[in-house]
Coordinates of C-alpha atoms and ligand atoms in Angstrom, one line a residue:
X490 CA 45.8 -86.2 -160.7
X491 CA 47.7 -83.6 -158.3
X492 CA 48.0 -85.2 -155.2
X493 CA 47.3 -82.7 -152.7
X494 CA 48.6 -82.5 -148.7
X495 CA 44.4 -83.6 -147.9
X496 CA 44.4 -86.5 -150.1
X497 CA 47.8 -87.6 -149.3
X498 CA 47.5 -88.1 -145.5
X499 CA 44.0 -89.1 -146.4
X500 CA 46.3 -92.3 -148.0
X501 CA 49.0 -92.5 -146.2
X502 CA 45.9 -93.3 -143.3
X503 CA 45.2 -95.9 -145.3
X504 CA 48.5 -97.6 -144.6
X505 CA 49.5 -99.0 -140.7
X506 CA 53.2 -96.5 -139.4
X507 CA 55.3 -97.7 -137.1
X508 CA 53.7 -93.9 -135.8
X509 CA 51.2 -92.0 -134.9
X510 CA 49.2 -89.7 -138.3
X511 CA 50.0 -87.6 -135.9
X512 CA 53.7 -87.0 -134.4
X513 CA 53.9 -85.0 -138.6
X514 CA 53.0 -82.7 -137.6
X515 CA 55.4 -81.2 -135.2
X516 CA 59.2 -82.3 -134.8
X517 CA 59.1 -84.2 -131.2
X518 CA 61.3 -83.8 -127.7
X519 CA 60.6 -87.1 -126.2
X520 CA 62.1 -86.8 -122.3
X521 CA 63.2 -90.8 -122.0
X522 CA 64.8 -92.4 -119.3
X523 CA 68.3 -93.7 -120.9
X524 CA 71.2 -94.6 -119.9
X525 CA 75.1 -92.0 -120.7
X526 CA 78.5 -92.2 -119.7
X527 CA 78.8 -88.9 -117.8
X528 CA 81.6 -90.5 -116.1
X529 CA 85.6 -91.2 -116.7
X530 CA 85.4 -94.7 -117.9
X531 CA 86.1 -97.4 -115.7
X532 CA 83.3 -96.1 -113.4
X533 CA 79.2 -97.4 -114.4
X534 CA 77.0 -95.9 -116.8
X535 CA 74.4 -93.3 -115.4
X536 CA 70.7 -93.8 -115.4
X537 CA 69.2 -90.6 -116.4
X538 CA 66.8 -88.3 -117.7
X539 CA 67.2 -87.3 -121.3
X540 CA 65.7 -85.3 -123.9
X541 CA 65.9 -87.5 -127.4
X542 CA 68.7 -90.0 -124.8
X543 CA 70.9 -87.0 -124.5
X544 CA 72.5 -85.6 -121.5
X545 CA 71.6 -82.6 -122.1
X546 CA 68.8 -82.5 -124.6
X547 CA 69.2 -82.3 -128.5
X548 CA 70.4 -77.9 -129.0
X549 CA 67.5 -77.1 -130.7
X550 CA 67.8 -73.7 -132.7
X551 CA 65.4 -71.5 -134.9
X552 CA 65.5 -68.3 -136.5
X553 CA 64.5 -64.8 -134.8
X554 CA 61.3 -64.1 -135.6
X555 CA 60.2 -67.9 -136.8
X556 CA 58.0 -69.5 -134.8
X557 CA 59.5 -72.6 -132.8
X558 CA 57.1 -75.6 -133.0
X559 CA 57.8 -79.2 -130.1
X560 CA 55.5 -82.0 -129.9
X561 CA 56.6 -82.5 -126.1
X562 CA 56.3 -86.4 -125.8
X563 CA 56.7 -87.8 -122.2
X564 CA 57.8 -91.5 -121.8
X565 CA 59.0 -91.1 -118.4
X566 CA 57.4 -92.4 -115.3
X567 CA 56.3 -88.9 -113.9
X568 CA 54.4 -85.7 -115.4
X569 CA 56.8 -83.3 -116.2
X570 CA 57.0 -80.4 -118.9
X571 CA 59.1 -78.0 -120.6
X572 CA 60.3 -73.8 -119.3
X573 CA 62.6 -72.2 -122.4
X574 CA 63.5 -70.1 -119.8
X575 CA 64.1 -65.9 -121.3
X576 CA 62.1 -66.8 -124.3
X577 CA 59.8 -63.8 -124.4
X578 CA 57.2 -66.2 -124.6
X579 CA 53.2 -66.6 -124.4
X580 CA 52.1 -67.3 -121.4
X581 CA 50.1 -69.7 -122.1
X582 CA 53.5 -71.8 -123.5
X583 CA 55.8 -71.4 -120.8
X584 CA 56.0 -74.9 -119.2
X585 CA 55.2 -73.9 -115.6
X586 CA 53.9 -77.1 -114.1
X587 CA 50.8 -75.8 -111.9
X588 CA 51.2 -72.3 -112.8
X589 CA 51.1 -72.0 -116.7
X590 CA 49.6 -75.3 -117.9
X591 CA 49.3 -78.9 -115.6
X592 CA 52.4 -81.5 -115.8
X593 CA 52.1 -84.0 -119.1
X594 CA 51.9 -87.7 -117.6
X595 CA 53.1 -90.1 -118.8
X596 CA 52.6 -91.5 -121.2
X597 CA 50.6 -87.6 -123.0
X598 CA 51.9 -85.3 -125.4
X599 CA 52.0 -81.2 -125.5
X600 CA 51.8 -79.9 -128.0
X601 CA 54.1 -75.7 -127.4
X602 CA 54.5 -73.6 -130.5
X603 CA 55.1 -70.6 -129.2
X604 CA 57.4 -66.9 -131.5
X605 CA 60.6 -65.6 -130.6
X606 CA 61.2 -62.6 -130.8
X607 CA 64.6 -62.2 -129.6
X608 CA 67.8 -63.9 -131.2
X609 CA 70.6 -65.2 -128.2
X610 CA 70.7 -67.8 -125.7
X611 CA 68.6 -69.6 -124.3
X612 CA 68.3 -72.5 -122.9
X613 CA 64.5 -74.9 -122.2
X614 CA 64.4 -77.7 -119.1
X615 CA 61.6 -79.9 -117.1
X616 CA 59.5 -77.4 -115.0
X617 CA 58.0 -80.1 -112.7
X618 CA 60.1 -80.8 -110.0
X619 CA 62.7 -79.1 -111.2
X620 CA 65.3 -80.0 -109.2
X621 CA 65.3 -84.0 -109.4
X622 CA 64.0 -83.3 -113.4
X623 CA 67.1 -80.9 -114.5
X624 CA 69.3 -82.3 -111.5
X625 CA 68.4 -86.7 -113.6
X626 CA 69.3 -84.2 -117.5
X627 CA 66.3 -82.6 -118.3
X628 CA 67.8 -79.5 -120.1
X629 CA 69.0 -78.7 -123.4
X630 CA 70.2 -75.9 -125.0
X631 CA 68.2 -73.7 -127.6
X632 CA 69.5 -71.2 -129.9
X633 CA 67.8 -68.0 -131.7
X634 CA 69.4 -66.5 -134.3
X635 CA 70.5 -63.3 -135.6
X636 CA 69.0 -62.3 -138.8
X637 CA 73.0 -61.4 -139.1
X638 CA 74.9 -63.3 -137.6
X639 CA 78.6 -61.4 -135.8
X640 CA 81.7 -62.1 -138.1
X641 CA 83.0 -65.6 -136.1
X642 CA 84.8 -68.1 -137.7
X643 CA 82.6 -70.6 -136.0
X644 CA 78.6 -71.3 -132.7
X645 CA 80.5 -73.5 -130.0
X646 CA 78.1 -73.4 -127.4
X647 CA 78.7 -74.6 -124.5
X648 CA 76.4 -76.1 -120.8
X649 CA 77.5 -76.5 -117.9
X650 CA 76.2 -78.7 -115.9
X651 CA 77.6 -80.2 -112.4
X652 CA 76.3 -84.5 -111.6
X653 CA 76.2 -86.1 -108.2
X654 CA 77.3 -88.8 -108.8
X655 CA 77.4 -92.7 -106.9
X656 CA 80.7 -93.3 -108.2
X657 CA 80.6 -96.8 -107.7
X658 CA 77.1 -97.4 -109.0
X659 CA 76.7 -94.7 -110.9
X660 CA 73.8 -93.7 -110.1
X661 CA 72.7 -90.3 -109.2
X662 CA 72.7 -89.2 -105.9
X663 CA 69.0 -89.1 -104.8
X664 CA 69.3 -86.4 -101.7
X665 CA 66.8 -84.7 -104.3
X666 CA 64.8 -83.9 -101.4
X667 CA 67.7 -83.5 -98.3
X668 CA 67.2 -81.4 -95.7
X669 CA 70.9 -80.4 -95.2
X670 CA 70.6 -79.0 -99.1
X671 CA 67.2 -77.8 -99.7
X672 CA 68.1 -75.4 -96.5
X673 CA 72.2 -74.8 -97.5
X674 CA 73.2 -73.9 -100.8
X675 CA 71.3 -76.4 -102.5
X676 CA 72.2 -79.7 -104.6
X677 CA 76.1 -79.4 -105.8
X678 CA 77.6 -82.0 -108.0
X679 CA 80.6 -84.3 -107.4
X680 CA 82.2 -83.9 -111.4
X681 CA 81.6 -80.8 -114.0
X682 CA 81.3 -81.4 -117.3
X683 CA 80.6 -79.0 -120.7
X684 CA 77.9 -80.9 -123.3
X685 CA 77.9 -84.2 -121.3
X686 CA 81.0 -84.5 -120.9
X687 CA 83.8 -84.6 -118.1
X688 CA 86.6 -83.6 -120.7
X689 CA 85.6 -81.2 -123.2
X690 CA 87.6 -80.4 -125.9
X691 CA 87.4 -78.8 -129.1
X692 CA 90.5 -78.0 -130.7
X693 CA 91.1 -74.9 -133.2
X694 CA 92.9 -72.6 -134.4
X695 CA 95.4 -69.9 -133.7
X696 CA 94.0 -66.2 -134.4
X697 CA 90.2 -68.1 -135.6
X698 CA 87.2 -66.2 -134.4
X699 CA 84.4 -68.0 -132.0
X700 CA 81.3 -67.4 -130.8
X701 CA 81.2 -69.5 -127.0
X702 CA 76.9 -69.7 -126.1
X703 CA 78.1 -69.8 -122.1
X704 CA 75.1 -71.5 -120.0
X705 CA 74.9 -72.2 -116.8
X706 CA 73.1 -75.7 -116.6
X707 CA 74.1 -77.0 -113.3
X708 CA 71.4 -77.2 -110.5
X709 CA 72.9 -74.6 -107.1
X710 CA 76.5 -74.4 -109.0
X711 CA 78.3 -70.5 -108.9
X712 CA 80.6 -70.8 -112.2
X713 CA 83.7 -68.9 -111.4
X714 CA 85.3 -68.9 -115.1
X715 CA 88.5 -68.2 -116.6
X716 CA 89.9 -67.7 -120.2
X717 CA 93.5 -69.3 -121.2
X718 CA 95.2 -68.8 -123.9
X719 CA 92.4 -67.2 -126.0
X720 CA 91.2 -63.5 -125.7
X721 CA 88.2 -61.5 -126.1
X722 CA 84.5 -59.9 -125.0
X723 CA 81.3 -60.1 -123.7
X724 CA 79.0 -58.9 -126.0
X725 CA 75.5 -60.3 -124.0
X726 CA 73.8 -61.8 -120.8
X727 CA 71.4 -64.1 -120.2
X728 CA 70.4 -63.5 -124.8
X729 CA 70.1 -60.0 -124.6
X730 CA 73.1 -57.9 -126.3
X731 CA 75.1 -55.8 -124.4
X732 CA 75.0 -52.3 -125.8
X733 CA 79.4 -52.9 -126.2
X734 CA 80.8 -55.7 -126.9
X735 CA 82.9 -55.9 -123.4
X736 CA 86.8 -56.5 -122.9
X737 CA 87.4 -60.1 -120.5
X738 CA 89.4 -59.3 -118.2
X739 CA 89.3 -61.0 -114.7
X740 CA 86.9 -63.9 -113.5
X741 CA 83.7 -64.4 -115.5
X742 CA 81.0 -65.3 -112.4
X743 CA 77.8 -67.8 -114.2
X744 CA 75.0 -68.8 -111.8
X745 CA 72.8 -70.6 -112.2
X746 CA 70.7 -70.4 -115.4
X747 CA 72.6 -67.9 -116.7
X748 CA 73.9 -66.8 -120.2
X749 CA 77.3 -65.4 -121.4
X750 CA 77.8 -64.9 -125.3
X751 CA 81.2 -64.6 -125.7
X752 CA 83.4 -63.4 -129.1
X753 CA 86.5 -64.3 -128.6
X754 CA 90.5 -65.3 -130.7
X755 CA 92.8 -68.0 -130.0
X756 CA 95.3 -66.0 -129.1
X757 CA 97.6 -69.4 -127.5
X758 CA 99.9 -71.5 -130.5
X759 CA 99.9 -74.0 -132.2
X760 CA 100.9 -76.7 -129.3
X761 CA 100.4 -74.2 -126.2
X762 CA 97.2 -75.0 -123.9
X763 CA 94.0 -72.8 -124.3
X764 CA 91.2 -73.5 -123.2
X765 CA 88.3 -72.3 -120.4
X766 CA 89.4 -72.8 -116.7
X767 CA 86.4 -73.0 -114.1
X768 CA 87.4 -72.6 -109.9
X769 CA 87.5 -75.6 -108.0
X770 CA 85.8 -75.4 -104.4
X771 CA 89.7 -75.3 -103.4
X772 CA 90.3 -72.7 -105.1
X773 CA 92.2 -73.7 -107.4
X774 CA 91.3 -73.7 -111.6
X775 CA 90.4 -76.7 -113.2
X776 CA 90.2 -76.7 -117.0
X777 CA 86.1 -76.7 -118.0
X778 CA 86.8 -76.9 -122.4
X779 CA 89.9 -77.8 -123.1
X780 CA 90.8 -76.2 -126.3
X781 CA 94.0 -78.0 -128.8
X782 CA 95.6 -75.5 -131.1
X783 CA 95.8 -76.8 -134.3
X784 CA 97.3 -74.6 -136.4
X785 CA 97.0 -71.0 -137.3
X786 CA 93.9 -69.8 -139.4
X787 CA 95.2 -65.7 -139.8
X788 CA 98.1 -64.7 -139.6
X789 CA 97.2 -61.5 -137.2
X790 CA 94.4 -60.9 -135.0
X791 CA 91.3 -58.8 -135.5
X792 CA 89.7 -56.2 -134.3
X793 CA 87.2 -55.7 -131.5
X794 CA 84.1 -57.1 -132.5
X795 CA 80.9 -54.8 -134.1
X796 CA 77.9 -55.0 -130.8
X797 CA 75.1 -57.6 -131.6
X798 CA 72.2 -56.1 -133.5
X799 CA 70.0 -55.0 -130.7
X800 CA 66.9 -57.4 -130.3
X801 CA 63.1 -55.3 -130.5
X802 CA 61.8 -53.8 -126.9
X803 CA 65.2 -53.6 -124.8
X804 CA 64.5 -50.1 -123.4
X805 CA 63.1 -49.6 -120.1
X806 CA 61.8 -47.2 -119.2
X807 CA 59.8 -44.5 -116.7
X808 CA 62.3 -46.4 -114.1
X809 CA 61.8 -43.8 -111.6
X810 CA 58.5 -42.4 -111.2
X811 CA 57.9 -46.6 -110.9
X812 CA 56.5 -48.4 -107.0
X813 CA 59.1 -50.1 -105.7
X814 CA 57.8 -53.5 -104.4
X815 CA 59.4 -55.0 -101.0
X816 CA 60.8 -57.7 -101.5
X817 CA 62.8 -59.5 -99.4
X818 CA 64.8 -62.9 -99.2
X819 CA 64.8 -65.1 -95.8
X820 CA 65.3 -68.1 -94.3
X821 CA 67.7 -70.7 -94.4
X822 CA 69.9 -72.4 -91.9
X823 CA 71.3 -69.5 -89.7
X824 CA 68.6 -67.7 -90.4
X825 CA 65.6 -69.5 -90.5
X826 CA 62.4 -67.5 -91.1
X827 CA 60.8 -66.0 -88.0
X828 CA 57.3 -67.4 -90.0
X829 CA 56.8 -67.1 -93.4
X830 CA 52.7 -67.4 -95.0
X831 CA 52.6 -71.7 -96.9
X832 CA 49.3 -72.5 -98.1
X833 CA 47.1 -69.7 -97.2
X834 CA 48.4 -70.0 -93.6
X835 CA 51.1 -68.5 -91.2
X836 CA 53.7 -71.1 -89.2
X837 CA 56.8 -70.9 -87.9
X838 CA 59.3 -72.0 -88.5
X839 CA 59.6 -75.0 -86.5
X840 CA 56.0 -75.6 -89.2
X841 CA 57.3 -74.7 -91.6
X842 CA 60.3 -77.0 -91.7
X843 CA 58.4 -80.0 -91.1
X844 CA 56.9 -78.7 -94.0
X845 CA 60.0 -79.0 -95.4
X846 CA 59.6 -75.0 -97.0
X847 CA 63.0 -73.4 -96.0
X848 CA 62.6 -70.0 -97.6
X849 CA 61.0 -67.2 -98.3
X850 CA 60.0 -64.6 -100.5
X851 CA 57.9 -61.7 -99.2
X852 CA 56.8 -63.3 -96.2
X853 CA 55.5 -65.8 -98.5
X854 CA 56.8 -69.7 -98.6
X855 CA 55.9 -71.5 -102.1
X856 CA 52.9 -70.2 -104.7
X857 CA 49.9 -68.4 -102.8
X858 CA 46.7 -68.6 -104.3
X859 CA 47.3 -64.8 -104.6
X860 CA 50.3 -63.3 -106.5
X861 CA 53.0 -60.8 -105.4
X862 CA 52.2 -58.2 -107.1
X863 CA 49.7 -57.7 -109.7
X864 CA 50.6 -55.1 -112.8
X865 CA 48.8 -54.2 -115.5
X866 CA 50.0 -54.3 -118.3
X867 CA 52.5 -51.9 -119.6
X868 CA 53.3 -50.7 -116.2
X869 CA 57.0 -50.2 -115.1
X870 CA 57.7 -52.0 -112.5
X871 CA 60.1 -52.4 -110.3
X872 CA 61.5 -55.2 -107.2
X873 CA 64.1 -54.2 -104.6
X874 CA 65.6 -58.4 -102.7
X875 CA 66.9 -57.8 -100.3
X876 CA 68.8 -60.5 -99.4
X877 CA 68.2 -61.8 -95.4
X878 CA 70.3 -65.2 -96.1
X879 CA 74.0 -66.4 -95.8
X880 CA 73.3 -67.9 -98.9
X881 CA 74.4 -66.3 -103.0
X882 CA 70.3 -66.5 -104.6
X883 CA 70.0 -66.8 -108.7
X884 CA 67.2 -64.7 -109.7
X885 CA 64.2 -65.7 -112.3
X886 CA 61.9 -63.8 -113.6
X887 CA 59.9 -65.9 -116.1
X888 CA 58.8 -64.2 -119.5
X889 CA 59.7 -60.5 -118.5
X890 CA 63.8 -59.6 -119.5
X891 CA 64.8 -57.6 -117.0
X892 CA 67.1 -54.3 -115.9
X893 CA 69.3 -54.3 -112.7
X894 CA 68.8 -50.5 -111.2
X895 CA 72.8 -49.6 -109.3
X896 CA 71.9 -46.7 -106.0
X897 CA 72.9 -44.0 -108.2
X898 CA 69.7 -44.6 -110.4
X899 CA 71.7 -46.4 -113.2
X900 CA 70.2 -49.2 -115.4
X901 CA 72.4 -52.7 -116.0
X902 CA 72.3 -54.8 -118.5
X903 CA 68.6 -56.2 -119.1
X904 CA 68.8 -60.3 -119.0
X905 CA 66.3 -62.5 -116.8
X906 CA 68.5 -64.2 -113.8
X907 CA 70.7 -61.9 -111.2
X908 CA 72.5 -63.0 -108.9
X909 CA 71.7 -62.1 -104.9
X910 CA 74.7 -61.6 -102.8
X911 CA 74.5 -62.4 -98.9
X912 CA 73.2 -58.3 -97.7
X913 CA 72.9 -57.5 -100.9
X914 CA 70.0 -55.2 -102.1
X915 CA 69.5 -55.7 -105.9
X916 CA 66.4 -53.8 -107.0
X917 CA 64.9 -54.9 -110.9
X918 CA 63.1 -52.9 -113.2
X919 CA 61.0 -54.1 -115.8
X920 CA 58.4 -52.9 -118.1
X921 CA 55.2 -55.8 -117.5
X922 CA 54.6 -55.6 -121.4
X923 CA 53.6 -59.8 -121.8
X924 CA 50.2 -60.5 -119.7
X925 CA 50.1 -63.6 -118.4
X926 CA 50.9 -65.4 -114.1
X927 CA 54.6 -65.4 -115.2
X928 CA 57.4 -66.8 -111.4
X929 CA 59.9 -65.6 -109.8
X930 CA 62.1 -68.1 -108.4
X931 CA 65.5 -68.7 -106.9
X932 CA 67.4 -70.9 -109.4
X933 CA 68.8 -72.4 -106.7
X934 CA 66.4 -75.3 -108.1
X935 CA 66.4 -76.7 -104.6
X936 CA 65.9 -73.6 -102.5
X937 CA 62.8 -73.1 -105.0
X938 CA 61.7 -76.0 -105.0
X939 CA 61.0 -75.4 -100.5
X940 CA 59.8 -71.7 -100.4
X941 CA 62.1 -69.4 -103.1
X942 CA 59.0 -69.4 -105.8
X943 CA 55.7 -66.5 -106.5
X944 CA 54.7 -65.6 -108.9
X945 CA 53.4 -62.0 -110.4
X946 CA 50.4 -61.1 -112.8
X947 CA 50.3 -58.7 -115.7
X948 CA 46.7 -58.3 -116.6
Ligands
LIG10 CU1 65.2 -71.9 -115.9 CU2 62.0 -71.4 -113.8 O1 62.9 -71.3 -114.8
LIG11 CU1 68.2 -69.3 -103.6

């Protein structure tokens, strides 16, 4: 008898299974409490919230144009959801609790299944009480591969993070709602690391060519980065290829949630130092990822790399004629707010502070019933953010990438998160080609949780 798939499944159902039968239909991503050694040996291990037991979660790789399917199993004691940061995704799969789905209660699951239109470096993270859940470890890299990958010897994902840990107990310092942090620059960790390790190291050979995918998954830290013993080109930002690879000449700045793909050549010889350095608070350069050079891959370095293949729909057209929406960024320590709308009420600064709201986007603190803007599908939109606060903000739009429109009208690279410095005005322009409810928020997660979150509607 030829066994059909149906018969096979029916046959299996008769025997007791260790896992629920449905679990075979879809790969799992389990949100799970775990204990991980984040601090150096000799310090206690840290209880974390993980995806599949590791910090960061597993690197998920999929082919451009394919569908990604994951069943989120929530075994935590708190509700959660997963956001697939930077994917131009079907709105129902965007993972924003309270806007695109209900948070998944403890013990329950949610099926994420969506198409992957773009190749590039993305990431996934919790989007329910993100300030705490991402800080406790709920994030991972999401790599969408080009049909024809660039000519490199290796592909390395470096997920850069910081953790705020009590060295005596190993516990995360539970100050996630602390007004002092939320109203200032956000939660900055006391331990910095890559891929869950404070002492991340790679080995490489001289003249080897690596694709390095940098992801900043920190809650609030803006990383200043520098290459040592390596030379390279920027080839993509926030997943999207640059038209021309740009040689890395000075400090690279990576704000929370931003990604940067580099193609680097190892120029250091065997025994010389190489790696990725970060600017510490005391203005010294410290090692973030150490590259030990063993042997030689080729006798001569290679020439400049080709640009990565373009993704679809990268053009932003009709920008000059598009209407401009003003979105001042306001509030925070030292400046405060005269008033803002919160839960449908106009409140003064003191009342906002009592409700834990320190920030506003265009006069609105937190999500309101009505969007900041309603756009019709296909329309080009411009949003002008003027930073009236004394802090930098990493502004992120869900569902669509944008280009920064410079003062002279020229457009910058396509990306999904832009760093807006104090007293700076940054205008973003995008084609509203993805229908649904899309969040627009600061990715300093403490800011997002205390006012800096709004949404737009595309109909
Ligand atoms: Cu990285 Cu609202 O997301
Ligand atoms: Cu902010």
